[in-house]
Amino acid sequence: MAEIADKAVVHRASTDDATSAHAPAKGDPVLAPLADIPVCQWRALAERVAEPNAYYLPEWALAVSASARGRVGAMALSAFSDAPLAYDGPARMIGLLPAVSLWRAYRIPLPALVSAQPYGTLCTPPLDADLAEAAAERLMQEARRAGAHALMLRDMSLDGKAMRAFTEVLRLNGMRPRLMQSCLRACLDATRDADELLADALGAKKLKELRRLRHRLAEHGAVHFEVARTPAEVTAALETFLVLEASGWKGKRGTALVQHQGDAAFIRRATAGLAETAQCEIVTLRAGDAPVAGAIVLRHRERAFYFKLGIDERFAKYSPGVQLTLDLTRHLCGDPAIRSADSTAAPDHPMINPIWRGRFAIGDVLIPLRRYDPLVPMIHTALAAHSFAEEVARGAVRFIRSRGKSH
């Protein structure tokens, strides 16, 4: 059954669905390997998107698909406008959805496609801002041609332009999206004055305590905040970050990037590639010569993405992660090119939530592809059961870890 479901979403185009000028040539597979997507068109689309998402920039997504653990070999649905970019030029790409089968994503043997996990917690697909509804409609058409009965758009920005485009296309076709789960995530309004924002968020008493801890940290050497921007700077700063991350709890659990060859290869390739176009920065907090905290920050148009944080736990009593985040907040608020930042953190994250007080909704959304399709309720039920089982498992892990800390 699993094999049947997997093959169903890579079948060749049907005659009924292959009539549009944007479609692949008759007989070509609808789903293409992500590595086969024309990078020049992908980059051009990234400059026109309705919503920024650095995790679906080509330099990042291709690096993930090439080597990251459990994420290699992603496929893609693509949407094109009938109008060429230039006279006799190629058709204009207006949408892209990196995807995997429902079987691969959740081990559910039903014919659906799921947005590919890009080693970040945002999967909002790039849709052309001027043609967002047309892009959503054509991605749905391509998914049907691939044999899918539904699209599972996970980690979607629920109130953004991309979700509104899919919702409107569904409405016009007598359908509606099905929200599987949602949460509120911390974000930063980078248009505000940083000192005013931090005072409002933390209050005078907490800021005074953090200044005291910073003075204590300075006893180990002058505290300074560094921003690596150029490819050479980013390459060097990444190695410092990888050591910091592996030295903490992620290293103890075996989840640090550098502990797995494929993950290390992905992050080195991705950060170097994005640094070439000024879309990646690595920030480091030092006490003298000693790095005490570091973070990877991605940039896409007017939005920043706080990807990962690593600290040297020998300095934990000085709150180095918080100290770095305060400096990063000032850095982003002082950059006129950045208007907002996504924490990409868990909804209840104890460090970032008190500092970045903005919130936006994110969730998993099931998109039906045909009206009255009897398979869609089955897919919905299977996904709900899988989500419940995962939550029970996570609760058990949290309980075991809490018991371990108490003994």
Tab-separated table of C-alpha atoms in Angstrom:
chain	number	residue	atom	x	y	z
A	1	MET	CA	0.000	0.000	0.000
A	2	ALA	CA	2.818	2.420	0.873
A	3	GLU	CA	4.512	1.705	-2.431
A	4	ILE	CA	1.265	2.310	-4.308
A	5	ALA	CA	0.726	5.650	-2.550
A	6	ASP	CA	4.290	6.749	-3.204
A	7	LYS	CA	4.062	5.906	-6.899
A	8	ALA	CA	0.690	7.631	-7.186
A	9	VAL	CA	2.254	11.029	-6.599
A	10	VAL	CA	4.919	10.689	-9.265
A	11	HIS	CA	2.859	9.358	-12.167
A	12	ARG	CA	3.056	10.980	-15.563
A	13	ALA	CA	0.745	13.787	-16.553
A	14	SER	CA	-2.784	12.861	-17.572
A	15	THR	CA	-4.230	14.064	-20.882
A	16	ASP	CA	-6.991	16.052	-19.139
A	17	ASP	CA	-4.588	18.080	-17.023
A	18	ALA	CA	-1.838	18.665	-19.592
A	19	THR	CA	-3.565	21.337	-21.654
A	20	SER	CA	-2.092	24.499	-20.109
A	21	ALA	CA	0.872	26.222	-21.678
A	22	HIS	CA	2.644	26.334	-18.306
A	23	ALA	CA	2.643	22.560	-17.897
A	24	PRO	CA	5.676	20.337	-18.470
A	25	ALA	CA	5.897	18.650	-21.839
A	26	LYS	CA	3.443	15.793	-22.250
A	27	GLY	CA	4.859	12.646	-20.726
A	28	ASP	CA	7.300	14.456	-18.436
A	29	PRO	CA	7.018	13.768	-14.698
A	30	VAL	CA	5.250	16.599	-12.866
A	31	LEU	CA	7.428	16.254	-9.779
A	32	ALA	CA	11.013	17.176	-10.543
A	33	PRO	CA	14.049	16.680	-8.320
A	34	LEU	CA	14.665	19.916	-6.454
A	35	ALA	CA	18.163	20.016	-7.928
A	36	ASP	CA	16.653	20.194	-11.433
A	37	ILE	CA	14.765	23.448	-10.827
A	38	PRO	CA	16.414	26.269	-12.855
A	39	VAL	CA	18.283	28.222	-10.202
A	40	CYS	CA	18.198	31.492	-12.143
A	41	GLN	CA	14.392	31.393	-12.278
A	42	TRP	CA	14.188	30.311	-8.640
A	43	ARG	CA	16.337	33.264	-7.584
A	44	ALA	CA	14.247	35.625	-9.694
A	45	LEU	CA	11.086	34.325	-8.014
A	46	ALA	CA	12.710	34.813	-4.586
A	47	GLU	CA	13.007	38.531	-5.378
A	48	ARG	CA	9.289	38.806	-6.202
A	49	VAL	CA	7.757	36.670	-3.461
A	50	ALA	CA	4.579	37.541	-1.601
A	51	GLU	CA	6.243	36.458	1.658
A	52	PRO	CA	9.954	36.106	2.424
A	53	ASN	CA	11.189	32.686	3.546
A	54	ALA	CA	14.955	32.241	3.673
A	55	TYR	CA	14.561	28.493	4.231
A	56	TYR	CA	13.262	28.109	0.679
A	57	LEU	CA	15.996	30.181	-0.943
A	58	PRO	CA	17.819	27.984	-3.471
A	59	GLU	CA	21.202	28.114	-1.737
A	60	TRP	CA	19.638	26.867	1.491
A	61	ALA	CA	17.056	24.397	0.195
A	62	LEU	CA	19.437	22.742	-2.273
A	63	ALA	CA	22.070	22.290	0.434
A	64	VAL	CA	19.471	20.696	2.716
A	65	SER	CA	18.248	18.367	-0.029
A	66	ALA	CA	21.792	17.369	-0.945
A	67	SER	CA	22.997	16.095	2.436
A	68	ALA	CA	20.963	16.990	5.553
A	69	ARG	CA	19.911	14.023	7.677
A	70	GLY	CA	16.465	12.726	6.752
A	71	ARG	CA	15.885	15.548	4.279
A	72	VAL	CA	17.788	14.544	1.155
A	73	GLY	CA	16.265	14.097	-2.277
A	74	ALA	CA	13.307	16.490	-2.065
A	75	MET	CA	11.136	16.914	-5.134
A	76	ALA	CA	9.328	20.060	-6.277
A	77	LEU	CA	6.113	21.274	-7.809
A	78	SER	CA	6.589	24.382	-9.916
A	79	ALA	CA	4.173	26.887	-11.428
A	80	PHE	CA	4.795	29.077	-14.462
A	81	SER	CA	2.996	31.997	-16.018
A	82	ASP	CA	2.099	31.796	-19.688
A	83	ALA	CA	3.769	35.193	-20.173
A	84	PRO	CA	7.532	34.898	-20.824
A	85	LEU	CA	10.099	36.936	-18.942
A	86	ALA	CA	11.226	38.528	-22.184
A	87	TYR	CA	10.529	38.218	-25.895
A	88	ASP	CA	11.170	34.602	-26.838
A	89	GLY	CA	12.463	34.054	-23.294
A	90	PRO	CA	11.514	31.343	-20.809
A	91	ALA	CA	8.166	31.261	-19.055
A	92	ARG	CA	8.095	33.142	-15.756
A	93	MET	CA	8.218	30.963	-12.645
A	94	ILE	CA	5.482	32.175	-10.289
A	95	GLY	CA	5.462	29.473	-7.626
A	96	LEU	CA	7.483	26.634	-6.163
A	97	LEU	CA	6.733	23.987	-3.556
A	98	PRO	CA	9.520	21.654	-2.411
A	99	ALA	CA	7.671	18.481	-1.463
A	100	VAL	CA	7.847	14.862	-0.371
A	101	SER	CA	5.203	12.153	-0.295
A	102	LEU	CA	2.926	11.666	2.698
A	103	TRP	CA	4.508	8.238	3.125
A	104	ARG	CA	8.002	9.687	3.373
A	105	ALA	CA	6.949	12.519	5.699
A	106	TYR	CA	4.720	10.572	8.088
A	107	ARG	CA	4.730	6.919	6.995
A	108	ILE	CA	1.067	7.278	6.024
A	109	PRO	CA	0.242	5.228	2.877
A	110	LEU	CA	-2.166	7.691	1.248
A	111	PRO	CA	-1.721	9.816	-1.920
A	112	ALA	CA	-0.814	13.301	-0.720
A	113	LEU	CA	2.168	15.610	-0.905
A	114	VAL	CA	3.778	17.407	2.033
A	115	SER	CA	5.930	20.534	1.989
A	116	ALA	CA	9.558	19.458	2.394
A	117	GLN	CA	11.134	20.227	5.776
A	118	PRO	CA	13.948	22.739	5.084
A	119	TYR	CA	15.830	22.365	8.394
A	120	GLY	CA	13.928	25.415	9.572
A	121	THR	CA	10.474	25.889	11.006
A	122	LEU	CA	8.910	27.792	8.113
A	123	CYS	CA	7.641	26.153	4.927
A	124	THR	CA	5.642	29.011	3.376
A	125	PRO	CA	6.202	28.439	-0.359
A	126	PRO	CA	7.510	31.203	-2.615
A	127	LEU	CA	4.615	32.664	-4.615
A	128	ASP	CA	4.942	35.615	-6.991
A	129	ALA	CA	3.523	38.660	-5.175
A	130	ASP	CA	1.748	39.888	-8.331
A	131	LEU	CA	0.328	36.477	-9.224
A	132	ALA	CA	-0.049	34.747	-5.856
A	133	GLU	CA	-3.499	33.257	-6.507
A	134	ALA	CA	-2.517	32.069	-9.977
A	135	ALA	CA	0.621	30.495	-8.475
A	136	ALA	CA	-1.368	28.720	-5.754
A	137	GLU	CA	-3.900	27.451	-8.290
A	138	ARG	CA	-1.246	26.085	-10.607
A	139	LEU	CA	0.659	24.399	-7.803
A	140	MET	CA	-2.590	22.670	-6.878
A	141	GLN	CA	-3.126	21.667	-10.521
A	142	GLU	CA	0.379	20.220	-10.670
A	143	ALA	CA	-0.218	18.297	-7.445
A	144	ARG	CA	-3.364	16.774	-8.953
A	145	ARG	CA	-1.445	15.859	-12.093
A	146	ALA	CA	1.105	14.133	-9.858
A	147	GLY	CA	-1.656	11.948	-8.425
A	148	ALA	CA	-2.060	13.708	-5.074
A	149	HIS	CA	-5.466	14.139	-3.473
A	150	ALA	CA	-4.282	16.747	-0.957
A	151	LEU	CA	-1.394	19.024	-0.067
A	152	MET	CA	-0.150	19.181	3.505
A	153	LEU	CA	1.362	22.635	3.939
A	154	ARG	CA	3.222	22.386	7.234
A	155	ASP	CA	4.724	25.291	9.164
A	156	MET	CA	2.735	27.850	7.167
A	157	SER	CA	2.376	31.497	8.085
A	158	LEU	CA	-1.383	31.420	8.647
A	159	ASP	CA	-2.156	35.112	8.222
A	160	GLY	CA	0.218	35.793	5.347
A	161	LYS	CA	-0.360	36.438	1.660
A	162	ALA	CA	0.535	32.897	0.600
A	163	MET	CA	-2.094	31.297	2.846
A	164	ARG	CA	-4.654	33.863	1.732
A	165	ALA	CA	-3.931	32.948	-1.897
A	166	PHE	CA	-4.517	29.222	-1.295
A	167	THR	CA	-7.659	29.983	0.722
A	168	GLU	CA	-9.119	32.158	-2.033
A	169	VAL	CA	-8.430	29.560	-4.732
A	170	LEU	CA	-10.176	26.955	-2.581
A	171	ARG	CA	-13.124	29.275	-1.957
A	172	LEU	CA	-13.601	29.902	-5.668
A	173	ASN	CA	-13.701	26.138	-6.169
A	174	GLY	CA	-16.150	25.452	-3.347
A	175	MET	CA	-13.566	24.138	-0.892
A	176	ARG	CA	-11.763	25.284	2.234
A	177	PRO	CA	-8.453	24.541	3.949
A	178	ARG	CA	-8.358	22.276	6.998
A	179	LEU	CA	-6.250	23.561	9.883
A	180	MET	CA	-4.472	20.616	11.501
A	181	GLN	CA	-2.594	22.483	14.247
A	182	SER	CA	-1.437	26.006	15.018
A	183	CYS	CA	0.558	28.071	17.490
A	184	LEU	CA	1.845	31.596	18.057
A	185	ARG	CA	5.565	32.214	17.556
A	186	ALA	CA	7.778	35.058	18.724
A	187	CYS	CA	8.845	37.669	16.202
A	188	LEU	CA	10.571	41.046	16.276
A	189	ASP	CA	9.247	44.346	14.965
A	190	ALA	CA	12.583	45.676	13.756
A	191	THR	CA	11.125	49.053	12.783
A	192	ARG	CA	11.048	50.069	16.457
A	193	ASP	CA	13.816	51.703	18.466
A	194	ALA	CA	15.710	48.810	20.047
A	195	ASP	CA	16.254	50.341	23.480
A	196	GLU	CA	12.605	51.331	23.748
A	197	LEU	CA	11.491	47.888	22.596
A	198	LEU	CA	13.727	46.095	25.097
A	199	ALA	CA	12.626	48.365	27.929
A	200	ASP	CA	8.983	47.646	27.152
A	201	ALA	CA	9.629	43.905	26.886
A	202	LEU	CA	11.892	43.304	29.870
A	203	GLY	CA	11.382	46.244	32.174
A	204	ALA	CA	13.977	48.315	34.031
A	205	LYS	CA	14.627	45.735	36.765
A	206	LYS	CA	15.413	42.859	34.364
A	207	LEU	CA	17.590	45.058	32.154
A	208	LYS	CA	19.532	46.215	35.211
A	209	GLU	CA	20.151	42.582	36.181
A	210	LEU	CA	21.326	41.745	32.657
A	211	ARG	CA	23.717	44.723	32.714
A	212	ARG	CA	25.107	43.441	36.018
A	213	LEU	CA	25.687	40.009	34.488
A	214	ARG	CA	27.370	41.611	31.473
A	215	HIS	CA	29.758	43.467	33.767
A	216	ARG	CA	30.534	40.165	35.481
A	217	LEU	CA	31.150	38.558	32.091
A	218	ALA	CA	33.530	41.416	31.248
A	219	GLU	CA	35.786	40.236	34.071
A	220	HIS	CA	36.837	37.529	31.608
A	221	GLY	CA	37.698	40.126	28.949
A	222	ALA	CA	36.065	43.015	27.153
A	223	VAL	CA	32.644	41.968	25.847
A	224	HIS	CA	32.071	42.660	22.179
A	225	PHE	CA	29.540	41.668	19.524
A	226	GLU	CA	30.812	40.640	16.094
A	227	VAL	CA	28.900	40.303	12.823
A	228	ALA	CA	30.362	38.106	10.071
A	229	ARG	CA	29.008	39.102	6.644
A	230	THR	CA	31.446	38.301	3.847
A	231	PRO	CA	31.847	34.700	2.640
A	232	ALA	CA	35.291	34.456	4.242
A	233	GLU	CA	34.043	35.908	7.537
A	234	VAL	CA	30.977	33.655	7.568
A	235	THR	CA	33.059	30.555	6.834
A	236	ALA	CA	35.372	31.281	9.767
A	237	ALA	CA	32.567	32.304	12.150
A	238	LEU	CA	30.585	29.167	11.310
A	239	GLU	CA	33.349	26.925	12.637
A	240	THR	CA	33.297	28.866	15.905
A	241	PHE	CA	29.518	28.485	16.058
A	242	LEU	CA	29.686	24.734	15.408
A	243	VAL	CA	32.105	24.261	18.293
A	244	LEU	CA	29.869	26.326	20.596
A	245	GLU	CA	26.740	24.393	19.650
A	246	ALA	CA	28.411	21.013	20.130
A	247	SER	CA	29.778	22.048	23.541
A	248	GLY	CA	26.295	22.431	25.027
A	249	TRP	CA	23.201	20.306	25.566
A	250	LYS	CA	22.765	19.655	21.845
A	251	GLY	CA	26.161	17.998	21.806
A	252	LYS	CA	25.232	15.876	24.805
A	253	ARG	CA	22.059	14.717	23.035
A	254	GLY	CA	23.897	14.124	19.769
A	255	THR	CA	21.883	16.698	17.815
A	256	ALA	CA	24.551	19.335	17.115
A	257	LEU	CA	25.097	20.046	13.423
A	258	VAL	CA	28.787	19.179	13.435
A	259	GLN	CA	28.135	15.717	14.909
A	260	HIS	CA	26.639	14.441	11.649
A	261	GLN	CA	28.568	14.539	8.400
A	262	GLY	CA	25.546	15.325	6.242
A	263	ASP	CA	24.313	18.129	8.498
A	264	ALA	CA	27.779	19.662	8.721
A	265	ALA	CA	28.117	19.557	4.924
A	266	PHE	CA	24.696	21.173	4.509
A	267	ILE	CA	25.289	24.082	6.881
A	268	ARG	CA	28.742	24.833	5.482
A	269	ARG	CA	27.430	24.867	1.918
A	270	ALA	CA	24.260	26.812	2.735
A	271	THR	CA	25.829	29.587	4.797
A	272	ALA	CA	28.660	30.088	2.314
A	273	GLY	CA	26.210	30.245	-0.588
A	274	LEU	CA	23.899	32.727	1.122
A	275	ALA	CA	26.832	34.881	2.249
A	276	GLU	CA	27.657	35.415	-1.440
A	277	THR	CA	24.389	37.358	-1.765
A	278	ALA	CA	24.445	38.969	1.721
A	279	GLN	CA	21.638	36.690	2.927
A	280	CYS	CA	23.465	35.141	5.871
A	281	GLU	CA	25.184	36.599	8.908
A	282	ILE	CA	26.800	34.832	11.837
A	283	VAL	CA	26.908	36.828	15.045
A	284	THR	CA	29.275	36.076	17.905
A	285	LEU	CA	29.552	37.435	21.447
A	286	ARG	CA	33.052	37.350	22.880
A	287	ALA	CA	34.567	37.998	26.270
A	288	GLY	CA	38.089	38.941	25.333
A	289	ASP	CA	39.153	36.331	22.801
A	290	ALA	CA	36.731	33.697	24.070
A	291	PRO	CA	33.500	33.172	22.104
A	292	VAL	CA	30.691	32.734	24.616
A	293	ALA	CA	27.684	32.660	22.262
A	294	GLY	CA	26.998	32.559	18.542
A	295	ALA	CA	24.031	32.468	16.204
A	296	ILE	CA	23.228	31.960	12.541
A	297	VAL	CA	20.895	34.582	11.071
A	298	LEU	CA	19.411	34.330	7.588
A	299	ARG	CA	18.037	37.250	5.597
A	300	HIS	CA	15.456	37.343	2.820
A	301	ARG	CA	14.348	40.713	1.579
A	302	GLU	CA	13.006	42.719	4.550
A	303	ARG	CA	12.898	39.802	7.010
A	304	ALA	CA	15.554	38.110	9.161
A	305	PHE	CA	15.408	34.549	10.511
A	306	TYR	CA	17.052	33.585	13.814
A	307	PHE	CA	18.077	30.049	12.841
A	308	LYS	CA	20.214	28.631	15.648
A	309	LEU	CA	21.942	29.697	18.853
A	310	GLY	CA	24.942	28.087	20.538
A	311	ILE	CA	26.573	29.004	23.849
A	312	ASP	CA	29.584	28.050	25.900
A	313	GLU	CA	27.924	26.641	28.994
A	314	ARG	CA	30.966	27.451	31.135
A	315	PHE	CA	29.629	31.016	31.007
A	316	ALA	CA	25.984	30.032	31.496
A	317	LYS	CA	25.599	31.993	34.754
A	318	TYR	CA	26.051	35.224	32.762
A	319	SER	CA	23.158	34.382	30.378
A	320	PRO	CA	25.297	34.551	27.212
A	321	GLY	CA	22.403	33.537	24.943
A	322	VAL	CA	20.259	36.374	26.255
A	323	GLN	CA	23.178	38.816	26.030
A	324	LEU	CA	23.752	37.856	22.396
A	325	THR	CA	20.026	38.188	21.643
A	326	LEU	CA	19.952	41.705	23.108
A	327	ASP	CA	22.833	42.714	20.837
A	328	LEU	CA	21.213	40.987	17.870
A	329	THR	CA	17.976	42.878	18.564
A	330	ARG	CA	19.849	46.186	18.489
A	331	HIS	CA	21.664	45.104	15.333
A	332	LEU	CA	18.455	44.203	13.464
A	333	CYS	CA	16.515	47.255	14.661
A	334	GLY	CA	19.398	49.436	13.499
A	335	ASP	CA	19.355	47.968	9.987
A	336	PRO	CA	16.931	49.912	7.753
A	337	ALA	CA	16.736	46.968	5.332
A	338	ILE	CA	15.145	44.718	7.982
A	339	ARG	CA	11.553	45.294	9.085
A	340	SER	CA	10.880	42.089	11.012
A	341	ALA	CA	12.559	38.957	12.307
A	342	ASP	CA	11.162	35.457	12.789
A	343	SER	CA	12.486	33.706	15.873
A	344	THR	CA	11.743	30.315	14.209
A	345	ALA	CA	11.546	29.072	17.805
A	346	ALA	CA	9.101	26.829	19.626
A	347	PRO	CA	5.940	28.685	20.712
A	348	ASP	CA	6.820	28.467	24.403
A	349	HIS	CA	10.548	29.210	24.071
A	350	PRO	CA	11.707	30.485	27.489
A	351	MET	CA	14.564	32.653	26.204
A	352	ILE	CA	13.176	34.461	23.148
A	353	ASN	CA	9.527	34.921	24.164
A	354	PRO	CA	10.166	37.519	26.906
A	355	ILE	CA	12.474	39.537	24.606
A	356	TRP	CA	10.666	39.465	21.254
A	357	ARG	CA	7.076	40.174	22.242
A	358	GLY	CA	5.589	40.186	18.739
A	359	ARG	CA	3.612	37.083	17.777
A	360	PHE	CA	2.424	35.562	14.538
A	361	ALA	CA	0.373	32.467	13.811
A	362	ILE	CA	1.933	29.431	12.202
A	363	GLY	CA	0.466	26.005	11.575
A	364	ASP	CA	-0.093	22.939	9.427
A	365	VAL	CA	-2.852	23.179	6.822
A	366	LEU	CA	-4.390	20.438	4.704
A	367	ILE	CA	-5.357	21.617	1.211
A	368	PRO	CA	-7.929	19.424	-0.595
A	369	LEU	CA	-7.426	19.235	-4.338
A	370	ARG	CA	-10.887	18.051	-5.451
A	371	ARG	CA	-14.401	18.747	-4.165
A	372	TYR	CA	-16.076	15.941	-2.223
A	373	ASP	CA	-12.982	13.736	-2.452
A	374	PRO	CA	-13.576	10.786	-0.054
A	375	LEU	CA	-9.827	10.362	0.435
A	376	VAL	CA	-9.385	13.791	2.016
A	377	PRO	CA	-11.211	12.916	5.286
A	378	MET	CA	-9.105	9.750	5.450
A	379	ILE	CA	-5.906	11.761	5.025
A	380	HIS	CA	-7.124	14.252	7.638
A	381	THR	CA	-7.903	11.508	10.159
A	382	ALA	CA	-4.582	9.757	9.584
A	383	LEU	CA	-2.645	13.004	10.080
A	384	ALA	CA	-4.572	13.819	13.262
A	385	ALA	CA	-3.825	10.365	14.679
A	386	HIS	CA	-0.144	10.742	13.791
A	387	SER	CA	0.002	14.168	15.474
A	388	PHE	CA	-1.615	12.790	18.637
A	389	ALA	CA	0.848	9.893	18.779
A	390	GLU	CA	3.788	12.283	18.338
A	391	GLU	CA	2.544	14.531	21.147
A	392	VAL	CA	2.207	11.535	23.486
A	393	ALA	CA	5.761	10.485	22.613
A	394	ARG	CA	7.112	14.001	23.205
A	395	GLY	CA	5.362	14.101	26.573
A	396	ALA	CA	6.982	10.815	27.544
A	397	VAL	CA	10.416	12.123	26.550
A	398	ARG	CA	9.913	15.317	28.573
A	399	PHE	CA	8.840	13.259	31.592
A	400	ILE	CA	11.879	10.966	31.346
A	401	ARG	CA	14.246	13.939	31.024
A	402	SER	CA	12.667	15.740	33.982
A	403	ARG	CA	12.995	12.586	36.092
A	404	GLY	CA	16.643	12.311	35.080
A	405	LYS	CA	17.352	15.878	36.185
A	406	SER	CA	15.720	15.296	39.571
A	407	HIS	CA	17.937	12.327	40.474
